[in-house]
Amino acid sequence: MSKPTELTLYVAGQTPKSQAAIRNLERICAENAAQNFVIKVVDLKENPRLAREHNIVAIPTLVRQLPVPIQKIIGDLSDTEKVLVHLQLGSAA
Amino acid sequence: MTLAIEKALTGIEGFDEITAGGLPRGRPTLVCGSAGCGKTLFASTFLVNGAREGEPGVFVTFEERPRDIVDNVASLGFDLGGLVEEGRIHIEHIAIDPSELAEVGDYDLEALFMRLELAVEEIGARRIVLDTIESLFSAFQNPAILRAEIRRLFDWLKEKGLTAVITGERGDGTLTRQGLEEYVSDCVILLDHRVHNQVSTRRLRIVKYRGTAHGTNEYPFLIGEDGFSVLPVSSLGLAHKVFDERITSGVPDLDRMLSGGGFHRASSVLVSGVAGSGKSSIAMCFAAAACRAGERALYFSFEESAEQTVRNMRSIGLDVAPMIASGLLRCVAARPTFYSLEMHLAIMLREIARFQPSLVVLDPLSAFLDSGESLEVQAMLLRVVDYLKSKGVTGIFTHLTHDQTIARTDAGLSSLMDAWLLLLNREVNGEFNRQLYLLKARGMAHSNQVREFVMSSEGIRLIEPYLGENGAVTGSARRYEEARVRKDEVERRAAVEALQERVEQRRRKAEAQIAALQFEVAAEEAELNRLVETEAEYRRQSARDADGLAAGRHSFRHTEQAG
């Protein structure tokens, strides 16, 4: 079992972009089940302070807290390959 | 019906004047310019002054850390940290590191808006600053999303009724990088930082201001220790108080050339002349006279150090060192090229505001002409003159001229001045003589004479001109004429004295003769008296003798009868 990859997806309400991002992330996780993904979805509409605390500007934003360094991906994650590259998981998996 | 748009004061000295009230309230204003031209300081001043006046504000920084901003504006005397603690200002640091950011698919900046909204609501902000918008947008790569979000941002600001200042970098040939912000802003201010002759000048121009008339000129502005201030030359007021009071120039002879004695308080006096004509000495006499009257005087020297000024004044019998020591006189020396023109102005105004003098000397004005354009210099001096007048401070300005045949100043200053002393240095018969002429004195009758101006260890004197047959003469020609007159006088007096002596002698001689004659007469009279006396005695004796004889004869006869 590899080290866990902690991912947090920040969305703001039930917007089409947010919903698309959630769907896409779920798909990526399902397709890469070998990875030890720990996923959390944060709706900033419920707590806007988290946007300040976690320094989020764009919606949706996917943050990889672990492994360090922190990596951020903004957008609806529609391109699986790109997401994996930026999460540095593509080839490593 | 047209309603004047509502405005929000920025508290930036001069800016509120040229915009007739500040920035458009509840609307976004774009402040653009290249790096280091003072955008952030403009924005900070706007925000801090708003917060002090009861309009809380949010400072959104995309670049500098909040701590740095607090430190930076502390140099302008703003206690941003204190205002943050009091909840009147909130600093929202939105840092985006493009290196840790990747874009995959469609997104928007909803979280940014949420953060802005949160910050605005937390302190009930009425003002907001976004510094700089480029830093935010350079982090994102999708230009279509970017443009849409810029529009949405400006709409959002208007919707919230926030008076906003958005700072932006200048693009290549355009006002902004995106070329969009200036169209969605209601007001666009361009800041510029130019270097001319190795001296920098900051300028501000209002490019656009919807719904209001505004000056379209470039205004010099400065960032000093007291903050950001714009110098609106065109909005000079002429409503300053007028004084009838007279002040002495420190040269009694000069005061006497003016009817009423001395110059008006709060007037501007120009002392112009060629090199070595005694401009600084006259100026220092004014300052020393103010100090002697117990008032404060401020002497700005742009050519000499303070020590040098003190030493030089000793040569004309004026010791200003005790005045400096007592705090009545303050000498400030700075090379004209040491600061830019606007810095000089800022420093001068600050010194004047702090020292509160009743008289200010600028020696010499002409020094600035080498460091800036004459128009700028004139604008600056106009500002100084105006400032001094508004404060009731007398201004003494010296000006070095190179050609004394033309009564003109390079900076076109003469019209600003209330009085103008022209110092001449004229060559006649192989010697230079200093002369002084009162070219102009507003509101005062004054002498038309060109006076000879003599500086000695006893101070400055203006010698009455010798009005000879060929006009007034000065220098050795005057001294020669005076000597000649003295000689004539002596000769004339000698002749009279000789005559007097002669008459006296004759009188004494006559008296002596009279005395001698009287003596003779007296002697003769005495002789006569003696003769008369002798005669009388003789007669008495003769009578007595006759009587004796007669008696003797009788007795003899008697004796013969008895015998």
XYZ file of C-alpha atoms in Angstrom:
656
model
C 0.000 0.000 0.000
C 1.450 3.395 -1.036
C 1.404 6.465 1.100
C -1.968 8.182 1.259
C -2.676 11.072 -1.118
C -4.770 13.619 0.712
C -6.924 15.659 -1.616
C -9.363 18.425 -0.769
C -11.795 19.747 -3.331
C -13.152 23.226 -2.685
C -16.480 24.063 -4.277
C -19.032 26.804 -3.801
C -22.579 25.573 -3.781
C -24.184 23.351 -6.387
C -22.866 25.133 -9.461
C -22.397 23.181 -12.698
C -18.633 23.626 -12.475
C -18.534 22.358 -8.896
C -20.705 19.379 -9.681
C -18.606 18.562 -12.735
C -15.453 18.711 -10.632
C -16.898 16.372 -8.005
C -17.982 13.923 -10.698
C -14.606 14.058 -12.430
C -12.689 13.575 -9.196
C -14.801 10.594 -8.235
C -14.147 9.074 -11.655
C -10.389 9.625 -11.402
C -10.342 7.966 -8.005
C -12.336 5.050 -9.257
C -10.050 4.606 -12.258
C -6.975 4.725 -10.009
C -8.207 2.560 -7.198
C -4.677 1.338 -6.508
C -3.886 4.755 -5.090
C -4.638 5.385 -1.473
C -6.801 8.470 -1.934
C -8.178 10.357 1.059
C -10.714 12.786 -0.337
C -12.563 15.644 1.307
C -15.015 18.020 -0.363
C -15.412 21.468 1.195
C -18.320 23.708 0.243
C -17.111 27.242 0.875
C -20.655 28.564 0.737
C -21.172 26.876 4.071
C -18.056 28.399 5.585
C -16.529 31.242 3.574
C -13.821 31.710 6.197
C -12.158 28.542 4.972
C -11.447 30.286 1.668
C -9.339 32.811 3.573
C -7.777 30.258 5.864
C -6.843 27.896 3.057
C -6.075 30.699 0.611
C -8.501 29.659 -2.099
C -9.273 32.038 -4.943
C -10.688 30.002 -7.809
C -13.583 27.587 -7.791
C -13.297 24.676 -8.067
C -9.839 24.118 -6.584
C -8.309 20.757 -5.818
C -5.540 20.854 -3.236
C -3.104 18.064 -2.620
C -2.074 18.419 0.989
C -0.014 15.254 1.046
C 2.519 14.375 -0.051
C 4.201 17.773 0.243
C 4.704 20.152 -1.488
C 1.174 21.407 -1.699
C -0.153 21.288 -5.216
C -3.239 23.093 -6.487
C -5.331 22.365 -9.519
C -8.071 24.743 -10.507
C -10.857 23.888 -12.922
C -13.487 21.218 -13.337
C -10.833 18.462 -13.707
C -12.251 17.457 -17.075
C -8.872 16.233 -18.360
C -7.985 13.140 -16.342
C -4.487 12.804 -17.810
C -3.590 16.396 -16.869
C -4.967 15.926 -13.382
C -2.825 12.868 -12.863
C 0.253 14.642 -14.206
C -0.246 17.567 -11.886
C -0.908 15.264 -8.974
C 2.317 13.513 -10.045
C 0.535 10.200 -10.059
C 0.323 9.383 -13.743
C 3.516 7.383 -14.276
C 4.166 6.626 -10.630
C 0.969 4.608 -10.489
C -32.187 66.466 -14.328
C -28.523 66.026 -13.750
C -27.224 65.294 -10.318
C -23.600 65.862 -9.494
C -22.105 62.511 -8.698
C -21.286 61.832 -5.116
C -17.644 61.860 -4.211
C -15.487 60.414 -1.501
C -12.600 62.474 -0.162
C -9.253 60.783 -0.469
C -7.536 63.006 2.060
C -4.679 63.339 -0.406
C -3.514 66.920 -0.246
C -4.263 68.625 -3.527
C -5.993 65.682 -5.147
C -9.369 66.433 -3.641
C -9.030 69.964 -4.987
C -8.356 69.029 -8.586
C -11.135 66.459 -8.614
C -13.529 68.766 -6.762
C -14.174 66.314 -3.994
C -12.188 63.150 -4.464
C -13.007 59.841 -6.098
C -16.455 58.780 -7.307
C -18.288 57.303 -4.344
C -19.459 53.767 -4.727
C -17.585 53.289 -7.981
C -14.309 51.745 -9.013
C -11.286 53.916 -9.773
C -8.268 52.590 -11.562
C -4.873 53.937 -10.542
C -2.310 52.840 -13.043
C 1.357 53.439 -13.545
C 4.658 51.693 -13.847
C 6.470 50.084 -10.966
C 7.526 52.360 -8.127
C 5.361 55.295 -9.089
C 3.376 55.356 -5.881
C 0.212 53.410 -6.711
C 0.167 51.513 -3.443
C 0.803 54.662 -1.438
C -2.008 56.453 -3.220
C -4.317 53.577 -2.435
C -3.145 53.320 1.183
C -3.644 57.031 1.773
C -7.147 56.805 0.355
C -7.965 53.883 2.593
C -6.381 55.168 5.788
C -7.954 58.608 5.483
C -11.312 56.964 4.852
C -10.941 54.782 7.908
C -10.050 57.794 10.037
C -13.148 59.604 8.772
C -15.445 56.749 9.617
C -15.412 54.777 6.384
C -13.882 51.392 7.113
C -11.886 49.846 4.329
C -10.494 46.580 3.082
C -6.998 46.414 1.709
C -6.708 43.455 -0.618
C -3.100 42.752 -1.397
C -2.069 40.276 -4.042
C 1.597 41.045 -3.735
C 2.977 42.370 -0.514
C 2.402 40.698 2.797
C 0.181 42.598 5.258
C 3.123 43.194 7.545
C 5.111 44.841 4.760
C 2.214 47.100 3.903
C 1.847 48.184 7.518
C 5.569 48.931 7.658
C 5.580 50.772 4.345
C 2.795 53.144 5.206
C 4.220 53.676 8.681
C 6.905 55.741 6.931
C 4.111 58.114 5.894
C 2.949 58.424 9.455
C -0.019 56.074 9.081
C -0.765 53.693 11.902
C -2.271 50.978 9.774
C -1.654 48.358 12.435
C -3.680 50.359 14.934
C -6.547 50.791 12.498
C -6.527 47.061 11.821
C -6.745 46.357 15.549
C -9.617 48.783 15.883
C -11.428 46.933 13.130
C -11.501 49.906 10.827
C -9.233 48.367 8.262
C -8.900 44.760 7.217
C -5.960 43.566 5.199
C -6.809 40.579 3.054
C -3.736 38.891 1.716
C -4.527 36.846 -1.351
C -1.320 35.165 -2.400
C -1.301 33.092 -5.501
C 1.801 31.212 -6.450
C 1.538 30.301 -10.131
C 4.214 27.622 -9.652
C 1.946 25.536 -7.454
C -1.132 26.161 -9.557
C -2.318 24.150 -12.520
C -5.407 24.715 -14.608
C -7.526 21.837 -15.758
C -10.847 22.788 -17.272
C -13.326 25.501 -16.527
C -13.216 27.599 -13.349
C -14.156 30.974 -11.964
C -12.966 33.196 -9.118
C -15.974 32.640 -6.907
C -13.780 32.034 -3.865
C -12.145 35.421 -4.399
C -15.535 37.100 -4.369
C -16.488 35.162 -1.270
C -13.373 36.313 0.491
C -13.927 39.917 -0.546
C -17.511 39.754 0.588
C -16.513 38.232 3.899
C -13.880 40.910 4.501
C -16.256 43.721 3.528
C -19.004 42.417 5.770
C -16.738 41.802 8.740
C -15.884 45.456 9.195
C -18.735 47.044 7.287
C -16.328 48.391 4.696
C -17.232 51.342 2.510
C -13.910 51.458 0.748
C -11.736 48.812 -0.833
C -8.320 48.692 -2.408
C -7.155 45.971 -4.772
C -3.387 46.084 -5.143
C -2.435 45.185 -7.829
C -4.867 43.598 -10.145
C -2.062 42.349 -12.387
C -0.712 40.140 -9.662
C -4.045 38.429 -9.398
C -4.542 37.919 -13.080
C -1.001 37.014 -13.981
C -1.526 33.868 -11.965
C -4.211 32.610 -14.326
C -3.711 31.548 -17.866
C -7.129 31.551 -19.438
C -7.654 35.039 -20.909
C -11.339 34.498 -21.635
C -12.121 33.590 -18.028
C -9.895 36.415 -16.862
C -11.713 39.086 -18.856
C -15.071 37.819 -17.753
C -13.945 37.824 -14.133
C -12.547 41.356 -14.369
C -15.926 42.565 -15.573
C -17.647 40.605 -12.869
C -15.301 42.077 -10.262
C -16.021 45.662 -11.302
C -19.757 44.948 -11.440
C -19.577 43.358 -8.025
C -17.782 46.412 -6.580
C -20.427 48.748 -7.984
C -23.208 46.490 -6.777
C -21.781 46.564 -3.284
C -21.517 50.352 -3.465
C -17.854 50.245 -2.531
C -15.604 53.173 -3.324
C -12.796 51.181 -4.812
C -9.255 51.868 -5.849
C -7.777 49.246 -8.110
C -4.129 49.600 -8.915
C -2.765 48.349 -12.170
C 0.530 48.092 -13.967
C 0.934 50.014 -17.150
C 0.892 47.893 -20.253
C 3.017 48.347 -23.306
C 1.505 51.392 -24.974
C -1.750 50.931 -23.120
C -2.853 52.086 -19.723
C -3.233 48.561 -18.417
C -2.002 45.101 -19.316
C -5.430 43.705 -20.039
C -6.599 46.852 -21.803
C -9.963 46.358 -20.196
C -9.818 47.821 -16.713
C -9.771 51.407 -17.937
C -13.059 50.890 -19.758
C -14.891 49.412 -16.817
C -13.585 51.956 -14.336
C -15.422 55.186 -13.696
C -12.261 57.064 -13.011
C -8.751 56.440 -14.282
C -5.713 58.068 -12.751
C -2.316 57.743 -14.306
C 0.794 58.046 -12.188
C 4.083 58.668 -13.832
C 7.652 58.799 -12.701
C 10.025 60.598 -14.986
C 13.685 61.324 -14.779
C 14.879 64.527 -16.315
C 18.473 65.676 -15.930
C 19.011 62.824 -13.480
C 16.360 64.234 -11.192
C 13.084 62.441 -10.927
C 9.683 64.039 -10.972
C 6.437 62.329 -10.199
C 3.331 63.326 -12.056
C -0.320 62.527 -11.857
C -2.954 62.847 -14.541
C -6.653 62.177 -14.467
C -7.257 60.325 -17.695
C -10.939 59.815 -17.209
C -13.573 60.745 -14.697
C -17.121 59.892 -15.624
C -19.722 62.478 -14.829
C -17.462 65.217 -13.594
C -15.327 68.007 -14.914
C -11.703 67.518 -14.039
C -8.355 69.065 -14.745
C -6.608 67.321 -17.612
C -3.170 68.630 -16.812
C -0.340 66.639 -15.450
C 0.133 67.573 -11.856
C 3.411 67.030 -10.081
C 2.984 65.078 -6.901
C 5.240 64.008 -4.153
C 5.620 61.287 -1.653
C 7.236 62.658 1.445
C 7.336 61.798 5.094
C 3.906 63.351 5.427
C 2.305 61.281 2.733
C 1.116 61.692 -0.753
C 0.382 65.194 -1.977
C -0.533 66.582 -5.355
C 0.490 70.096 -6.267
C -2.424 71.674 -8.039
C -0.788 74.737 -9.442
C -3.889 75.754 -11.319
C -6.031 75.771 -8.210
C -3.965 78.452 -6.523
C -6.043 80.689 -4.385
C -5.554 84.428 -4.222
C -7.736 84.811 -1.174
C -4.981 85.112 1.372
C -5.058 87.655 4.136
C -3.430 91.001 3.427
C -1.284 92.726 6.001
C -0.762 96.450 6.370
C 1.884 95.911 8.969
C 5.420 96.776 7.962
C 8.521 94.806 8.726
C 12.034 96.108 8.618
C 14.538 94.859 6.117
C 17.309 95.140 8.683
C 18.877 97.854 6.553
C 17.528 101.183 7.860
C 18.564 102.991 4.694
C 16.540 100.570 2.633
C 13.467 100.950 4.826
C 13.660 104.689 4.319
C 13.431 104.239 0.552
C 9.864 103.038 1.069
C 7.203 105.428 2.177
C 5.981 104.155 5.502
C 9.266 102.460 6.294
C 9.904 98.831 5.467
C 8.108 96.116 3.548
C 4.638 94.719 4.062
C 4.361 91.624 6.203
C 3.634 88.450 4.228
C 4.807 90.025 1.005
C 7.194 88.342 -1.374
C 10.425 90.170 -1.938
C 12.715 89.287 -4.783
C 16.355 90.251 -4.494
C 18.010 89.793 -7.839
C 21.474 90.594 -8.971
C 24.641 89.354 -10.583
C 27.213 87.286 -8.753
C 28.686 89.042 -5.748
C 26.168 91.832 -5.662
C 25.190 91.135 -2.058
C 21.953 89.182 -2.451
C 22.568 86.755 0.383
C 23.671 89.531 2.700
C 20.479 91.503 2.103
C 18.422 88.338 2.576
C 20.182 87.549 5.838
C 19.599 91.108 7.034
C 15.877 90.497 6.634
C 16.142 87.259 8.582
C 18.242 88.812 11.325
C 15.813 91.726 11.615
C 12.950 89.272 12.123
C 14.953 87.470 14.814
C 15.739 90.739 16.557
C 11.999 91.400 16.654
C 11.632 88.075 18.463
C 10.179 86.263 15.444
C 11.407 83.084 13.836
C 13.121 83.055 10.468
C 13.929 80.123 8.243
C 16.805 80.379 5.807
C 17.006 77.862 2.969
C 20.368 77.939 1.357
C 20.937 76.042 -1.853
C 24.521 77.085 -2.425
C 26.203 77.492 0.916
C 26.333 75.399 4.038
C 24.873 76.862 7.203
C 28.341 77.333 8.714
C 29.523 79.171 5.657
C 26.537 81.492 5.800
C 27.274 82.279 9.445
C 30.908 83.005 8.697
C 30.128 85.189 5.705
C 27.645 87.273 7.642
C 30.287 88.074 10.248
C 32.184 89.948 7.551
C 29.372 92.466 7.348
C 29.157 92.751 11.104
C 26.173 90.465 11.435
C 26.592 87.644 13.912
C 23.748 85.219 13.383
C 25.237 82.398 15.470
C 23.447 83.517 18.676
C 20.173 83.674 16.746
C 20.675 80.107 15.573
C 21.606 79.069 19.096
C 18.491 80.683 20.550
C 16.341 78.822 18.039
C 14.981 81.900 16.328
C 16.930 81.364 13.151
C 17.136 78.075 11.345
C 19.387 77.492 8.361
C 18.625 74.595 6.068
C 21.169 73.882 3.380
C 20.660 71.465 0.513
C 22.066 71.259 -2.961
C 19.412 71.772 -5.632
C 20.418 68.549 -7.330
C 20.293 66.612 -4.107
C 16.575 66.079 -4.344
C 14.088 66.365 -7.097
C 12.114 69.549 -7.314
C 9.092 68.039 -5.674
C 11.180 66.709 -2.819
C 12.621 70.165 -2.283
C 9.159 71.592 -2.222
C 7.991 68.914 0.169
C 10.937 69.464 2.456
C 10.497 73.216 2.386
C 6.799 73.070 3.101
C 7.389 70.589 5.876
C 10.119 72.708 7.450
C 7.924 75.783 7.231
C 4.978 73.940 8.741
C 7.099 72.659 11.599
C 9.204 75.723 12.353
C 6.346 78.226 11.969
C 8.575 81.111 10.929
C 7.350 84.612 10.188
C 9.944 85.007 7.478
C 11.421 82.555 4.994
C 14.449 83.052 2.774
C 15.145 81.006 -0.331
C 18.692 81.614 -1.452
C 18.922 81.466 -4.399
C 15.947 80.500 -6.501
C 18.062 80.425 -9.607
C 19.813 77.319 -8.315
C 16.726 75.331 -9.217
C 16.717 76.426 -12.794
C 19.676 74.182 -13.465
C 17.943 71.190 -11.990
C 14.546 71.441 -13.581
C 12.553 72.972 -16.344
C 11.676 76.581 -15.842
C 7.969 75.841 -16.013
C 8.250 73.285 -13.259
C 10.391 75.619 -11.221
C 7.873 78.364 -11.662
C 5.096 76.019 -10.668
C 6.989 75.025 -7.580
C 7.794 78.582 -6.594
C 4.251 79.640 -7.201
C 3.267 76.993 -4.735
C 5.823 78.174 -2.198
C 4.821 81.822 -2.603
C 1.186 80.931 -2.275
C 1.820 78.784 0.744
C 3.813 81.505 2.468
C 1.157 84.114 1.764
C -1.601 81.883 3.023
C 0.343 81.492 6.264
C 1.153 85.197 6.569
C 4.853 84.502 6.183
C 7.156 86.997 4.504
C 9.179 85.465 1.689
C 12.594 86.680 0.631
C 13.843 85.153 -2.600
C 17.186 85.788 -4.121
C 17.844 85.296 -7.766
C 21.127 85.221 -9.596
C 21.007 87.068 -12.890
C 23.682 86.892 -15.497
C 22.773 89.974 -17.420
C 21.875 93.016 -15.416
C 20.844 95.096 -18.367
C 17.609 93.132 -18.582
C 15.335 93.368 -15.596
C 13.920 89.893 -15.967
C 14.022 86.617 -14.098
C 14.423 83.301 -15.816
C 11.544 81.679 -14.101
C 9.170 84.519 -14.893
C 8.890 85.208 -11.222
C 8.586 88.933 -11.229
C 4.818 88.879 -11.482
C 4.630 86.718 -8.363
C 6.618 89.152 -6.324
C 5.355 92.127 -4.376
C 8.681 93.875 -4.204
C 11.793 93.596 -6.260
C 15.210 94.799 -5.244
C 17.618 94.977 -8.093
C 21.274 94.786 -7.130
C 23.650 96.043 -9.747
C 27.370 95.842 -10.002
C 28.462 98.535 -12.399
C 31.861 99.219 -13.756
C 32.753 102.890 -13.998
C 36.275 104.228 -14.484
C 37.956 100.924 -13.710
C 36.058 99.949 -10.590
C 32.936 97.997 -9.782
C 30.433 99.621 -7.534
C 27.439 97.921 -5.970
C 24.172 99.661 -6.475
C 20.667 98.980 -5.326
C 17.467 99.920 -6.982
C 13.939 99.316 -5.781
C 12.395 98.218 -9.053
C 8.973 97.442 -7.700
C 7.095 97.690 -4.441
C 3.406 96.946 -4.648
C 1.209 99.283 -2.688
C 4.000 101.572 -1.536
C 5.478 104.778 -2.811
C 9.189 104.273 -3.080
C 12.341 106.070 -3.999
C 13.377 106.105 -7.632
C 17.014 106.498 -6.797
C 19.758 104.070 -7.567
C 21.603 103.940 -4.289
C 25.165 102.988 -3.786
C 25.255 99.896 -1.713
C 28.187 99.552 0.656
C 28.916 96.470 2.699
C 31.408 96.918 5.473
C 32.145 95.431 8.856
C 29.575 97.887 10.217
C 26.860 96.353 8.086
C 25.036 97.443 4.998
C 24.577 101.076 4.203
C 22.922 102.739 1.299
C 24.702 105.931 0.512
C 22.734 108.925 -0.695
C 23.683 109.325 -4.296
C 25.752 112.303 -5.285
C 23.705 114.182 -7.799
C 26.371 115.850 -9.898
C 26.060 117.791 -13.097
C 26.124 114.580 -15.092
C 23.580 112.659 -13.013
C 24.141 110.508 -9.982
C 27.679 109.324 -9.463
C 28.942 106.530 -7.296
C 32.126 104.973 -6.034
C 35.350 106.912 -6.368
C 33.641 109.321 -8.710
C 31.248 110.108 -5.884
C 34.093 110.312 -3.419
C 36.004 112.619 -5.752
C 33.002 114.845 -6.153
C 32.476 114.860 -2.431
C 36.140 115.723 -1.835
C 35.976 118.528 -4.333
C 32.943 119.960 -2.645
C 34.654 119.655 0.700
C 37.707 121.466 -0.634
C 35.620 124.281 -2.044
C 33.874 124.585 1.240
C 37.123 124.748 3.133
C 38.459 127.432 0.817
C 35.338 129.499 1.060
C 35.308 129.224 4.809
C 38.985 130.221 4.956
C 38.293 133.367 2.920
C 35.487 134.403 5.203
C 37.556 133.729 8.256
C 40.420 135.821 6.904
C 38.103 138.717 6.237
C 36.638 138.455 9.684
C 40.117 138.504 11.174
C 41.066 141.574 9.192
C 37.996 143.509 10.276
C 38.574 142.486 13.846
C 42.116 143.661 13.719
C 41.083 147.011 12.335
C 38.462 147.331 14.961
C 40.954 146.542 17.673
C 43.414 149.037 16.166
C 40.753 151.743 16.056
C 39.825 151.014 19.626
C 43.439 151.278 20.637
C 43.752 154.620 18.922
C 40.627 155.868 20.578
C 41.983 154.731 23.915
C 45.282 156.519 23.315
C 43.556 159.742 22.372
C 41.318 159.524 25.361
C 44.355 158.964 27.497
C 46.001 162.077 26.027
C 42.906 164.124 26.633
C 42.711 162.826 30.157
C 46.333 163.697 30.756
C 45.818 167.198 29.418
C 42.703 167.546 31.476
C 44.649 166.496 34.535
C 47.364 169.007 33.723
C 44.769 171.715 33.293
C 43.165 170.856 36.572
C 46.475 170.975 38.305
C 47.180 174.408 36.809
C 43.770 175.654 37.850
C 44.383 174.332 41.328
C 47.779 175.896 41.507
C 46.375 179.177 40.329
C 43.673 179.081 42.967
C 46.210 178.272 45.686
C 48.411 181.069 44.498
C 45.516 183.443 44.656
C 44.576 182.373 48.148
C 48.178 182.727 49.326
C 48.459 186.158 47.747
C 45.313 187.260 49.540
C 46.583 185.958 52.823
C 49.923 187.724 52.334
C 48.220 191.038 51.575
C 46.091 190.776 54.679
C 49.160 190.049 56.771
C 50.968 193.059 55.517
C 48.074 195.331 56.230
C 47.702 194.129 59.801
C 51.413 194.522 60.561
C 51.367 198.074 59.453
C 48.542 199.011 61.865
C 50.140 197.575 65.015
C 53.449 199.345 64.413
C 51.689 202.697 64.349
C 50.036 201.909 67.656
C 53.324 201.125 69.422
C 54.921 204.449 68.406
C 52.086 206.486 70.088
C 52.511 204.936 73.506
C 56.324 205.618 73.871
